[in-house]
Amino acid sequence: MSKPRVLSGIQPSGNLHLGNYLGAIKNFAANQAQFENYFCVVDHHAITNPQDPKALYQQTFDVANAYLAAGLDPKEVTIFIQSHVPEHTELGWILNSFCYFGELRRMTQFKDKAGKHPEEVGVGIFDYPVLMAADIVLYDANFVPVGEDQRQHLELTRDIANRVNYRLGEGTLVVPEPLIKKEGARIMGLDDPAKKMSKSATTPRNYIALTDDPDTIRQKLRAAVTDSGSEIRFSEDKPALTNLLTIYSLLSDTPIPMLEERYQGQGYAQFKSDLADVVVEALGPFQTRLRELDSNPDYTLAILRDGAARAQAQASTVLRRVKERMGYVLPS
Ligand code: ATP
Ligand code: LTN
């Protein structure tokens, strides 16, 4: 029996943070045995915002190394760079004709980025979800593990895949489902619990980077915004504490009610200091592996090249299937 397929991607567009880890990377690693896995570094997505070339280059390695440091086994899991498999952009182009202007204009992420100047927003940002749909369907992926912010893009991917199947025949594309965890799928900013923790945040106080040293982690948590009152409670009217409790619970494998009980009658300071210990300890082994990987880029590159070859073997069969059914004359 073959296992269900999973594909996900992360953009090399800034410092990876605890939200990326808890919402995505940690789950990729924890569930790898259940699935046939494809994980890519989506560099074509990152360039929809201007990137410094040196930073893009390094961040591409950073994402690949984070996959490896989190415990993804490159012998079992296909890890690759999106731009190494040109089928992504080719199918992305084709899928443009299966997606409507109105659908893309309604995407929340696009609306946020377009802000008050929609006339000046890049076409790449507008078209971004179509390339994402191509990333997914090229692997006949059944599931896509992502954070909550990607739910809408997944809905669009499903609509596009269904439309392709309607026009070209059932079975042309697999219609994927999102895999979004109940906890950790939306880690909020430390400086503002109303906004998600984000790589592109305006201040580093918003996030704990996966490479932050223990002192920085302690400082950032000490400075983290809290709610009024002094109770350590998980509830809608305490968004900051709810966020911190979620982080504590996921990194220490302790149920939230147990934490609420443990910290009854204690102030925020003690809670934050213990939370800092938990974060430092949980990230320790990950950061050690990350440093080892960072000192040996040839090792990572060899894995990425091998991954691209495996990925391309799969992606080319799906692209061929689509082109044949559309009536393209194939070169061979
Ligand atoms: P940016 O915030 O600059 O848009 P990002 O932090 O969302 O970038 P991505 O590469 O777009 O980074 O996302 C990688 C994965 O991490 C996605 O699955 C995304 O849903 C997830 N993710 C991102 N931010 C969070 C968060 N705050 N909480 C949980 N998951 C998150
Ligand atoms: N859009 C996603 C990144 C992304 C992705 C994908 C995620 C690009 N291609 C395919 C899952 C599957 C983001 O902004 N986090």
mmCIF file of C-alpha atoms and ligand atoms in Angstrom:
data_model
loop_
_atom_site.group_PDB
_atom_site.id
_atom_site.type_symbol
_atom_site.label_atom_id
_atom_site.label_comp_id
_atom_site.label_asym_id
_atom_site.label_seq_id
_atom_site.Cartn_x
_atom_site.Cartn_y
_atom_site.Cartn_z
ATOM 1 C CA MET A 1 0.000 0.000 0.000
ATOM 2 C CA SER A 2 1.434 3.372 -0.923
ATOM 3 C CA LYS A 3 1.308 6.123 1.661
ATOM 4 C CA PRO A 4 -0.627 9.369 1.155
ATOM 5 C CA ARG A 5 1.474 12.203 -0.251
ATOM 6 C CA VAL A 6 2.330 15.416 1.510
ATOM 7 C CA LEU A 7 3.869 18.580 0.072
ATOM 8 C CA SER A 8 4.685 21.879 1.695
ATOM 9 C CA GLY A 9 6.945 24.847 1.079
ATOM 10 C CA ILE A 10 8.572 27.674 2.987
ATOM 11 C CA GLN A 11 9.818 30.930 1.495
ATOM 12 C CA PRO A 12 13.481 31.903 1.921
ATOM 13 C CA SER A 13 12.397 35.446 2.690
ATOM 14 C CA GLY A 14 13.710 36.260 6.154
ATOM 15 C CA ASN A 15 14.468 34.849 9.577
ATOM 16 C CA LEU A 16 12.598 31.647 10.349
ATOM 17 C CA HIS A 17 10.708 32.012 13.610
ATOM 18 C CA LEU A 18 8.859 30.047 16.251
ATOM 19 C CA GLY A 19 5.582 30.414 14.287
ATOM 20 C CA ASN A 20 7.138 28.705 11.265
ATOM 21 C CA TYR A 21 8.479 26.002 13.570
ATOM 22 C CA LEU A 22 5.281 25.282 15.535
ATOM 23 C CA GLY A 23 2.871 25.895 12.645
ATOM 24 C CA ALA A 24 4.847 24.016 10.027
ATOM 25 C CA ILE A 25 8.376 22.575 10.359
ATOM 26 C CA LYS A 26 7.922 20.650 13.625
ATOM 27 C CA ASN A 27 4.821 18.926 12.217
ATOM 28 C CA PHE A 28 6.577 18.060 8.950
ATOM 29 C CA ALA A 29 9.163 16.153 10.960
ATOM 30 C CA ALA A 30 6.755 14.593 13.466
ATOM 31 C CA ASN A 31 4.504 13.110 10.760
ATOM 32 C CA GLN A 32 7.077 12.110 8.148
ATOM 33 C CA ALA A 33 6.681 8.352 8.695
ATOM 34 C CA GLN A 34 2.949 8.423 7.863
ATOM 35 C CA PHE A 35 3.415 9.994 4.450
ATOM 36 C CA GLU A 36 5.410 10.115 1.255
ATOM 37 C CA ASN A 37 6.892 13.573 1.710
ATOM 38 C CA TYR A 38 7.971 16.481 -0.496
ATOM 39 C CA PHE A 39 9.256 19.690 1.090
ATOM 40 C CA CYS A 40 10.532 22.574 -0.976
ATOM 41 C CA VAL A 41 12.216 25.911 -0.495
ATOM 42 C CA VAL A 42 9.992 28.217 -2.539
ATOM 43 C CA ASP A 43 12.488 30.733 -3.878
ATOM 44 C CA HIS A 44 10.231 31.801 -6.768
ATOM 45 C CA HIS A 45 7.660 32.833 -4.154
ATOM 46 C CA ALA A 46 10.232 34.758 -2.099
ATOM 47 C CA ILE A 47 11.189 36.970 -5.047
ATOM 48 C CA THR A 48 7.664 38.373 -5.316
ATOM 49 C CA ASN A 49 9.050 40.809 -2.736
ATOM 50 C CA PRO A 50 12.426 42.367 -3.575
ATOM 51 C CA GLN A 51 15.226 40.300 -1.991
ATOM 52 C CA ASP A 52 18.858 41.181 -1.535
ATOM 53 C CA PRO A 53 20.679 38.570 -3.705
ATOM 54 C CA LYS A 54 23.197 37.574 -0.999
ATOM 55 C CA ALA A 55 20.418 37.265 1.562
ATOM 56 C CA LEU A 56 18.229 35.195 -0.774
ATOM 57 C CA TYR A 57 21.133 32.822 -1.386
ATOM 58 C CA GLN A 58 21.832 32.338 2.327
ATOM 59 C CA GLN A 59 18.159 32.143 3.309
ATOM 60 C CA THR A 60 17.615 29.377 0.766
ATOM 61 C CA PHE A 61 20.216 27.296 2.621
ATOM 62 C CA ASP A 62 18.696 28.390 5.946
ATOM 63 C CA VAL A 63 15.283 26.943 5.084
ATOM 64 C CA ALA A 64 16.779 23.687 3.769
ATOM 65 C CA ASN A 65 18.947 23.411 6.887
ATOM 66 C CA ALA A 66 15.950 24.066 9.138
ATOM 67 C CA TYR A 67 14.153 21.133 7.497
ATOM 68 C CA LEU A 68 17.166 18.922 8.149
ATOM 69 C CA ALA A 69 17.839 20.204 11.679
ATOM 70 C CA ALA A 70 14.195 19.577 12.622
ATOM 71 C CA GLY A 71 14.760 15.922 11.819
ATOM 72 C CA LEU A 72 13.487 15.404 8.279
ATOM 73 C CA ASP A 73 15.339 12.365 6.967
ATOM 74 C CA PRO A 74 16.674 13.182 3.488
ATOM 75 C CA LYS A 75 16.771 9.485 2.573
ATOM 76 C CA GLU A 76 13.032 9.183 3.127
ATOM 77 C CA VAL A 77 11.876 12.713 2.378
ATOM 78 C CA THR A 78 12.393 14.650 -0.854
ATOM 79 C CA ILE A 79 13.820 18.079 0.007
ATOM 80 C CA PHE A 80 14.427 20.453 -2.896
ATOM 81 C CA ILE A 81 14.540 24.009 -4.180
ATOM 82 C CA GLN A 82 11.476 25.049 -6.193
ATOM 83 C CA SER A 83 13.495 26.730 -8.967
ATOM 84 C CA HIS A 84 15.497 23.518 -9.536
ATOM 85 C CA VAL A 85 12.334 21.946 -10.934
ATOM 86 C CA PRO A 86 11.189 24.166 -13.831
ATOM 87 C CA GLU A 87 7.906 22.227 -14.084
ATOM 88 C CA HIS A 88 6.624 24.485 -11.257
ATOM 89 C CA THR A 89 6.715 27.674 -13.304
ATOM 90 C CA GLU A 90 5.533 25.904 -16.443
ATOM 91 C CA LEU A 91 2.461 24.413 -14.793
ATOM 92 C CA GLY A 92 1.956 27.708 -12.939
ATOM 93 C CA TRP A 93 1.656 29.412 -16.319
ATOM 94 C CA ILE A 94 -0.857 26.848 -17.553
ATOM 95 C CA LEU A 95 -2.944 27.097 -14.371
ATOM 96 C CA ASN A 96 -3.194 30.864 -14.874
ATOM 97 C CA SER A 97 -5.777 30.035 -17.505
ATOM 98 C CA PHE A 98 -7.788 28.042 -14.964
ATOM 99 C CA CYS A 99 -7.964 30.825 -12.396
ATOM 100 C CA TYR A 100 -9.961 34.037 -12.424
ATOM 101 C CA PHE A 101 -8.788 37.576 -11.812
ATOM 102 C CA GLY A 102 -11.612 38.013 -9.287
ATOM 103 C CA GLU A 103 -10.444 34.999 -7.279
ATOM 104 C CA LEU A 104 -6.911 36.323 -6.911
ATOM 105 C CA ARG A 105 -8.102 39.828 -6.108
ATOM 106 C CA ARG A 106 -10.059 38.441 -3.148
ATOM 107 C CA MET A 107 -7.062 36.753 -1.476
ATOM 108 C CA THR A 108 -6.492 38.228 1.993
ATOM 109 C CA GLN A 109 -2.703 38.044 1.697
ATOM 110 C CA PHE A 110 -2.867 39.947 -1.596
ATOM 111 C CA LYS A 111 -5.221 42.547 -0.145
ATOM 112 C CA ASP A 112 -2.912 43.040 2.860
ATOM 113 C CA LYS A 113 0.136 43.470 0.649
ATOM 114 C CA ALA A 114 -1.640 45.634 -1.901
ATOM 115 C CA GLY A 115 -2.786 47.889 0.938
ATOM 116 C CA LYS A 116 -3.623 51.383 -0.148
ATOM 117 C CA HIS A 117 -1.671 51.206 -3.419
ATOM 118 C CA PRO A 118 -3.126 48.310 -5.427
ATOM 119 C CA GLU A 119 -1.995 49.894 -8.714
ATOM 120 C CA GLU A 120 1.650 49.509 -7.699
ATOM 121 C CA VAL A 121 1.643 46.001 -6.302
ATOM 122 C CA GLY A 122 3.727 43.469 -8.247
ATOM 123 C CA VAL A 123 1.995 41.058 -10.608
ATOM 124 C CA GLY A 124 4.074 38.301 -8.951
ATOM 125 C CA ILE A 125 2.356 38.942 -5.615
ATOM 126 C CA PHE A 126 -1.029 38.881 -7.340
ATOM 127 C CA ASP A 127 -0.272 35.606 -9.127
ATOM 128 C CA TYR A 128 1.502 33.978 -6.187
ATOM 129 C CA PRO A 129 -1.351 31.558 -5.236
ATOM 130 C CA VAL A 130 -1.428 30.070 -8.748
ATOM 131 C CA LEU A 131 2.249 29.109 -8.519
ATOM 132 C CA MET A 132 1.499 27.667 -5.091
ATOM 133 C CA ALA A 133 -1.298 25.571 -6.608
ATOM 134 C CA ALA A 134 1.164 24.267 -9.208
ATOM 135 C CA ASP A 135 3.689 23.388 -6.438
ATOM 136 C CA ILE A 136 1.071 21.203 -4.817
ATOM 137 C CA VAL A 137 -0.701 19.460 -7.694
ATOM 138 C CA LEU A 138 2.567 18.543 -9.470
ATOM 139 C CA TYR A 139 3.152 15.979 -6.707
ATOM 140 C CA ASP A 140 -0.379 14.563 -6.626
ATOM 141 C CA ALA A 141 -0.274 15.711 -2.991
ATOM 142 C CA ASN A 142 -3.174 14.526 -0.839
ATOM 143 C CA PHE A 143 -2.319 16.769 2.102
ATOM 144 C CA VAL A 144 -0.631 20.128 2.593
ATOM 145 C CA PRO A 145 0.563 20.878 6.142
ATOM 146 C CA VAL A 146 0.541 24.655 6.680
ATOM 147 C CA GLY A 147 -0.317 27.341 9.205
ATOM 148 C CA GLU A 148 -3.761 28.910 9.393
ATOM 149 C CA ASP A 149 -2.749 31.876 7.194
ATOM 150 C CA GLN A 150 -2.536 29.546 4.185
ATOM 151 C CA ARG A 151 -6.052 28.101 4.444
ATOM 152 C CA GLN A 152 -7.475 30.468 1.830
ATOM 153 C CA HIS A 153 -4.700 29.642 -0.654
ATOM 154 C CA LEU A 154 -5.463 25.962 -0.177
ATOM 155 C CA GLU A 155 -9.144 26.554 -0.896
ATOM 156 C CA LEU A 156 -8.147 28.267 -4.125
ATOM 157 C CA THR A 157 -5.830 25.365 -5.022
ATOM 158 C CA ARG A 158 -8.775 22.998 -4.576
ATOM 159 C CA ASP A 159 -10.989 25.186 -6.783
ATOM 160 C CA ILE A 160 -8.338 25.283 -9.508
ATOM 161 C CA ALA A 161 -7.764 21.508 -9.344
ATOM 162 C CA ASN A 162 -11.507 20.819 -9.541
ATOM 163 C CA ARG A 163 -11.817 23.161 -12.516
ATOM 164 C CA VAL A 164 -8.954 21.409 -14.309
ATOM 165 C CA ASN A 165 -10.611 18.038 -13.657
ATOM 166 C CA TYR A 166 -13.951 19.319 -14.936
ATOM 167 C CA ARG A 167 -12.415 20.604 -18.160
ATOM 168 C CA LEU A 168 -9.745 17.965 -18.811
ATOM 169 C CA GLY A 169 -11.336 14.916 -17.224
ATOM 170 C CA GLU A 170 -11.527 13.441 -13.727
ATOM 171 C CA GLY A 171 -8.216 12.196 -12.405
ATOM 172 C CA THR A 172 -6.130 14.847 -14.145
ATOM 173 C CA LEU A 173 -5.167 16.384 -10.806
ATOM 174 C CA VAL A 174 -5.429 15.210 -7.210
ATOM 175 C CA VAL A 175 -7.498 17.674 -5.143
ATOM 176 C CA PRO A 176 -5.460 18.314 -1.979
ATOM 177 C CA GLU A 177 -6.621 18.935 1.582
ATOM 178 C CA PRO A 178 -5.037 21.311 4.069
ATOM 179 C CA LEU A 179 -3.514 19.828 7.206
ATOM 180 C CA ILE A 180 -3.811 22.558 9.812
ATOM 181 C CA LYS A 181 -3.226 21.718 13.475
ATOM 182 C CA LYS A 182 -5.610 22.952 16.125
ATOM 183 C CA GLU A 183 -2.790 24.321 18.246
ATOM 184 C CA GLY A 184 0.177 26.281 16.945
ATOM 185 C CA ALA A 185 -1.292 27.058 13.516
ATOM 186 C CA ARG A 186 -1.393 30.761 14.330
ATOM 187 C CA ILE A 187 1.328 31.896 16.719
ATOM 188 C CA MET A 188 0.913 35.600 17.390
ATOM 189 C CA GLY A 189 3.488 38.388 17.542
ATOM 190 C CA LEU A 190 5.181 38.962 20.916
ATOM 191 C CA ASP A 191 4.803 42.707 20.445
ATOM 192 C CA ASP A 192 1.156 42.525 19.307
ATOM 193 C CA PRO A 193 -1.015 39.467 19.999
ATOM 194 C CA ALA A 194 -3.532 40.662 17.415
ATOM 195 C CA LYS A 195 -1.123 40.035 14.519
ATOM 196 C CA LYS A 196 0.583 36.790 13.547
ATOM 197 C CA MET A 197 4.267 36.258 14.242
ATOM 198 C CA SER A 198 5.858 37.109 10.912
ATOM 199 C CA LYS A 199 9.195 36.980 9.093
ATOM 200 C CA SER A 200 8.479 40.328 7.542
ATOM 201 C CA ALA A 201 7.595 41.999 10.862
ATOM 202 C CA THR A 202 8.862 45.545 11.266
ATOM 203 C CA THR A 203 10.677 44.786 14.530
ATOM 204 C CA PRO A 204 12.607 41.684 15.700
ATOM 205 C CA ARG A 205 10.699 42.026 18.995
ATOM 206 C CA ASN A 206 7.755 40.521 17.096
ATOM 207 C CA TYR A 207 9.298 37.066 16.875
ATOM 208 C CA ILE A 208 11.692 34.552 18.340
ATOM 209 C CA ALA A 209 13.983 33.601 15.501
ATOM 210 C CA LEU A 210 15.008 29.959 15.409
ATOM 211 C CA THR A 211 18.605 31.179 15.581
ATOM 212 C CA ASP A 212 18.167 33.560 18.546
ATOM 213 C CA ASP A 213 20.671 32.898 21.341
ATOM 214 C CA PRO A 214 19.465 32.217 24.908
ATOM 215 C CA ASP A 215 20.012 35.807 26.067
ATOM 216 C CA THR A 216 18.026 37.231 23.166
ATOM 217 C CA ILE A 217 15.220 34.730 23.768
ATOM 218 C CA ARG A 218 15.047 35.690 27.461
ATOM 219 C CA GLN A 219 15.079 39.392 26.641
ATOM 220 C CA LYS A 220 12.365 39.111 23.998
ATOM 221 C CA LEU A 221 10.094 37.080 26.278
ATOM 222 C CA ARG A 222 10.647 39.466 29.176
ATOM 223 C CA ALA A 223 9.585 42.319 26.864
ATOM 224 C CA ALA A 224 6.630 40.401 25.387
ATOM 225 C CA VAL A 225 3.309 42.211 25.675
ATOM 226 C CA THR A 226 0.931 40.801 28.321
ATOM 227 C CA ASP A 227 -2.755 41.335 29.067
ATOM 228 C CA SER A 228 -4.234 43.403 31.848
ATOM 229 C CA GLY A 229 -4.667 41.596 35.166
ATOM 230 C CA SER A 230 -2.175 39.075 36.473
ATOM 231 C CA GLU A 231 -3.827 35.701 35.900
ATOM 232 C CA ILE A 232 -2.215 33.092 33.676
ATOM 233 C CA ARG A 233 -5.231 31.923 31.770
ATOM 234 C CA PHE A 234 -6.049 30.686 28.246
ATOM 235 C CA SER A 235 -9.053 32.663 27.056
ATOM 236 C CA GLU A 236 -10.254 34.997 24.340
ATOM 237 C CA ASP A 237 -9.991 38.048 26.552
ATOM 238 C CA LYS A 238 -6.321 37.216 27.257
ATOM 239 C CA PRO A 239 -4.806 36.971 23.750
ATOM 240 C CA ALA A 240 -1.204 37.554 24.833
ATOM 241 C CA LEU A 241 -1.250 34.927 27.603
ATOM 242 C CA THR A 242 -3.151 32.529 25.349
ATOM 243 C CA ASN A 243 -0.333 32.841 22.835
ATOM 244 C CA LEU A 244 2.437 32.377 25.419
ATOM 245 C CA LEU A 245 0.637 29.393 26.971
ATOM 246 C CA THR A 246 0.299 27.822 23.527
ATOM 247 C CA ILE A 247 4.033 28.161 22.925
ATOM 248 C CA TYR A 248 4.828 26.791 26.386
ATOM 249 C CA SER A 249 2.452 23.858 25.961
ATOM 250 C CA LEU A 250 3.662 22.822 22.506
ATOM 251 C CA LEU A 251 7.359 23.065 23.341
ATOM 252 C CA SER A 252 7.111 21.274 26.680
ATOM 253 C CA ASP A 253 4.385 18.781 25.728
ATOM 254 C CA THR A 254 2.294 19.885 28.695
ATOM 255 C CA PRO A 255 -1.479 20.348 28.397
ATOM 256 C CA ILE A 256 -2.581 23.955 28.866
ATOM 257 C CA PRO A 257 -4.915 23.266 31.862
ATOM 258 C CA MET A 258 -1.949 21.767 33.690
ATOM 259 C CA LEU A 259 0.064 24.934 33.069
ATOM 260 C CA GLU A 260 -2.814 27.137 34.223
ATOM 261 C CA GLU A 261 -2.950 25.135 37.418
ATOM 262 C CA ARG A 262 0.815 25.189 37.928
ATOM 263 C CA TYR A 263 0.931 28.992 37.625
ATOM 264 C CA GLN A 264 -2.138 29.767 39.691
ATOM 265 C CA GLY A 265 -1.389 32.701 41.975
ATOM 266 C CA GLN A 266 1.987 33.359 40.342
ATOM 267 C CA GLY A 267 2.801 36.507 38.416
ATOM 268 C CA TYR A 268 3.719 37.007 34.798
ATOM 269 C CA ALA A 269 7.436 37.413 35.567
ATOM 270 C CA GLN A 270 7.934 33.869 36.871
ATOM 271 C CA PHE A 271 5.848 32.433 34.041
ATOM 272 C CA LYS A 272 7.838 34.297 31.397
ATOM 273 C CA SER A 273 11.139 33.304 32.930
ATOM 274 C CA ASP A 274 10.134 29.602 32.950
ATOM 275 C CA LEU A 275 8.828 29.921 29.408
ATOM 276 C CA ALA A 276 12.216 31.297 28.346
ATOM 277 C CA ASP A 277 13.879 28.184 29.839
ATOM 278 C CA VAL A 278 11.455 25.965 27.916
ATOM 279 C CA VAL A 279 12.122 27.752 24.610
ATOM 280 C CA VAL A 280 15.899 27.754 25.102
ATOM 281 C CA GLU A 281 15.883 24.064 25.954
ATOM 282 C CA ALA A 282 13.558 23.078 23.106
ATOM 283 C CA LEU A 283 15.583 24.967 20.500
ATOM 284 C CA GLY A 284 18.996 23.865 21.843
ATOM 285 C CA PRO A 285 19.465 20.568 19.952
ATOM 286 C CA PHE A 286 17.895 22.091 16.821
ATOM 287 C CA GLN A 287 20.332 25.020 16.924
ATOM 288 C CA THR A 288 23.314 22.715 17.423
ATOM 289 C CA ARG A 289 22.372 20.730 14.296
ATOM 290 C CA LEU A 290 21.733 23.964 12.433
ATOM 291 C CA ARG A 291 25.265 25.194 13.183
ATOM 292 C CA GLU A 292 26.771 21.910 11.974
ATOM 293 C CA LEU A 293 24.781 22.090 8.751
ATOM 294 C CA ASP A 294 25.654 25.742 8.281
ATOM 295 C CA SER A 295 29.355 24.904 8.307
ATOM 296 C CA ASN A 296 28.965 22.368 5.493
ATOM 297 C CA PRO A 297 26.908 23.825 2.603
ATOM 298 C CA ASP A 298 28.187 21.144 0.201
ATOM 299 C CA TYR A 299 26.391 18.505 2.236
ATOM 300 C CA THR A 300 23.100 20.408 2.028
ATOM 301 C CA LEU A 301 23.566 21.138 -1.669
ATOM 302 C CA ALA A 302 24.086 17.449 -2.438
ATOM 303 C CA ILE A 303 20.803 16.646 -0.665
ATOM 304 C CA LEU A 304 19.003 19.418 -2.562
ATOM 305 C CA ARG A 305 20.331 18.225 -5.923
ATOM 306 C CA ASP A 306 19.329 14.658 -5.231
ATOM 307 C CA GLY A 307 15.927 15.914 -4.044
ATOM 308 C CA ALA A 308 15.422 17.961 -7.217
ATOM 309 C CA ALA A 309 16.089 14.927 -9.406
ATOM 310 C CA ARG A 310 13.524 12.873 -7.492
ATOM 311 C CA ALA A 311 11.039 15.739 -7.453
ATOM 312 C CA GLN A 312 11.414 16.331 -11.172
ATOM 313 C CA ALA A 313 10.736 12.674 -11.983
ATOM 314 C CA GLN A 314 7.365 13.045 -10.265
ATOM 315 C CA ALA A 315 6.543 16.580 -11.424
ATOM 316 C CA SER A 316 7.262 15.838 -15.083
ATOM 317 C CA THR A 317 4.694 13.013 -15.183
ATOM 318 C CA VAL A 318 1.934 15.306 -13.920
ATOM 319 C CA LEU A 319 2.902 18.162 -16.248
ATOM 320 C CA ARG A 320 2.893 15.721 -19.170
ATOM 321 C CA ARG A 321 -0.538 14.410 -18.172
ATOM 322 C CA VAL A 322 -1.952 17.961 -18.169
ATOM 323 C CA LYS A 323 -0.305 18.990 -21.449
ATOM 324 C CA GLU A 324 -1.402 15.830 -23.242
ATOM 325 C CA ARG A 325 -4.999 16.293 -22.168
ATOM 326 C CA MET A 326 -4.930 19.937 -23.271
ATOM 327 C CA GLY A 327 -3.690 19.120 -26.740
ATOM 328 C CA TYR A 328 -0.122 20.398 -26.526
ATOM 329 C CA VAL A 329 2.263 18.795 -29.050
ATOM 330 C CA LEU A 330 4.920 17.197 -26.831
ATOM 331 C CA PRO A 331 8.593 17.262 -27.871
ATOM 332 C CA SER A 332 9.057 13.565 -27.085
HETATM 333 P P1 ATP B 1 5.654 36.325 6.256
HETATM 334 O O1 ATP B 1 5.171 36.427 7.656
HETATM 335 O O2 ATP B 1 6.781 37.220 5.939
HETATM 336 O O3 ATP B 1 4.543 36.334 5.257
HETATM 337 P P2 ATP B 1 5.858 33.681 7.015
HETATM 338 O O4 ATP B 1 6.482 33.777 8.337
HETATM 339 O O5 ATP B 1 4.377 33.506 6.893
HETATM 340 O O6 ATP B 1 6.305 34.897 6.161
HETATM 341 P P3 ATP B 1 6.164 31.554 5.110
HETATM 342 O O7 ATP B 1 7.319 31.033 4.357
HETATM 343 O O8 ATP B 1 5.183 32.320 4.303
HETATM 344 O O9 ATP B 1 6.593 32.472 6.295
HETATM 345 O O10 ATP B 1 5.432 30.373 5.885
HETATM 346 C C1 ATP B 1 6.008 29.137 6.162
HETATM 347 C C2 ATP B 1 5.024 28.280 6.941
HETATM 348 O O11 ATP B 1 4.909 28.782 8.279
HETATM 349 C C3 ATP B 1 3.604 28.280 6.368
HETATM 350 O O12 ATP B 1 3.061 26.966 6.490
HETATM 351 C C4 ATP B 1 2.866 29.242 7.243
HETATM 352 O O13 ATP B 1 1.485 28.972 7.294
HETATM 353 C C5 ATP B 1 3.525 28.986 8.588
HETATM 354 N N1 ATP B 1 3.443 30.150 9.467
HETATM 355 C C6 ATP B 1 3.871 31.394 9.200
HETATM 356 N N2 ATP B 1 3.654 32.223 10.227
HETATM 357 C C7 ATP B 1 3.060 31.464 11.199
HETATM 358 C C8 ATP B 1 2.582 31.751 12.503
HETATM 359 N N3 ATP B 1 2.674 32.952 13.033
HETATM 360 N N4 ATP B 1 2.036 30.743 13.229
HETATM 361 C C9 ATP B 1 1.943 29.498 12.701
HETATM 362 N N5 ATP B 1 2.371 29.170 11.465
HETATM 363 C C10 ATP B 1 2.919 30.130 10.712
HETATM 364 N N1 LTN B 2 2.331 30.445 0.257
HETATM 365 C C1 LTN B 2 3.063 29.805 1.295
HETATM 366 C C2 LTN B 2 4.354 29.212 0.829
HETATM 367 C C3 LTN B 2 4.123 28.153 -0.198
HETATM 368 C C4 LTN B 2 3.540 26.873 0.016
HETATM 369 C C5 LTN B 2 3.563 26.218 -1.258
HETATM 370 C C6 LTN B 2 3.009 26.229 1.121
HETATM 371 C C7 LTN B 2 4.448 28.219 -1.521
HETATM 372 N N2 LTN B 2 4.139 27.067 -2.156
HETATM 373 C C8 LTN B 2 3.041 24.945 -1.411
HETATM 374 C C9 LTN B 2 2.476 24.955 0.947
HETATM 375 C C10 LTN B 2 2.501 24.319 -0.304
HETATM 376 C C11 LTN B 2 3.330 30.847 2.388
HETATM 377 O O1 LTN B 2 3.306 32.008 2.136
HETATM 378 N N3 LTN B 2 3.577 30.399 3.558
#
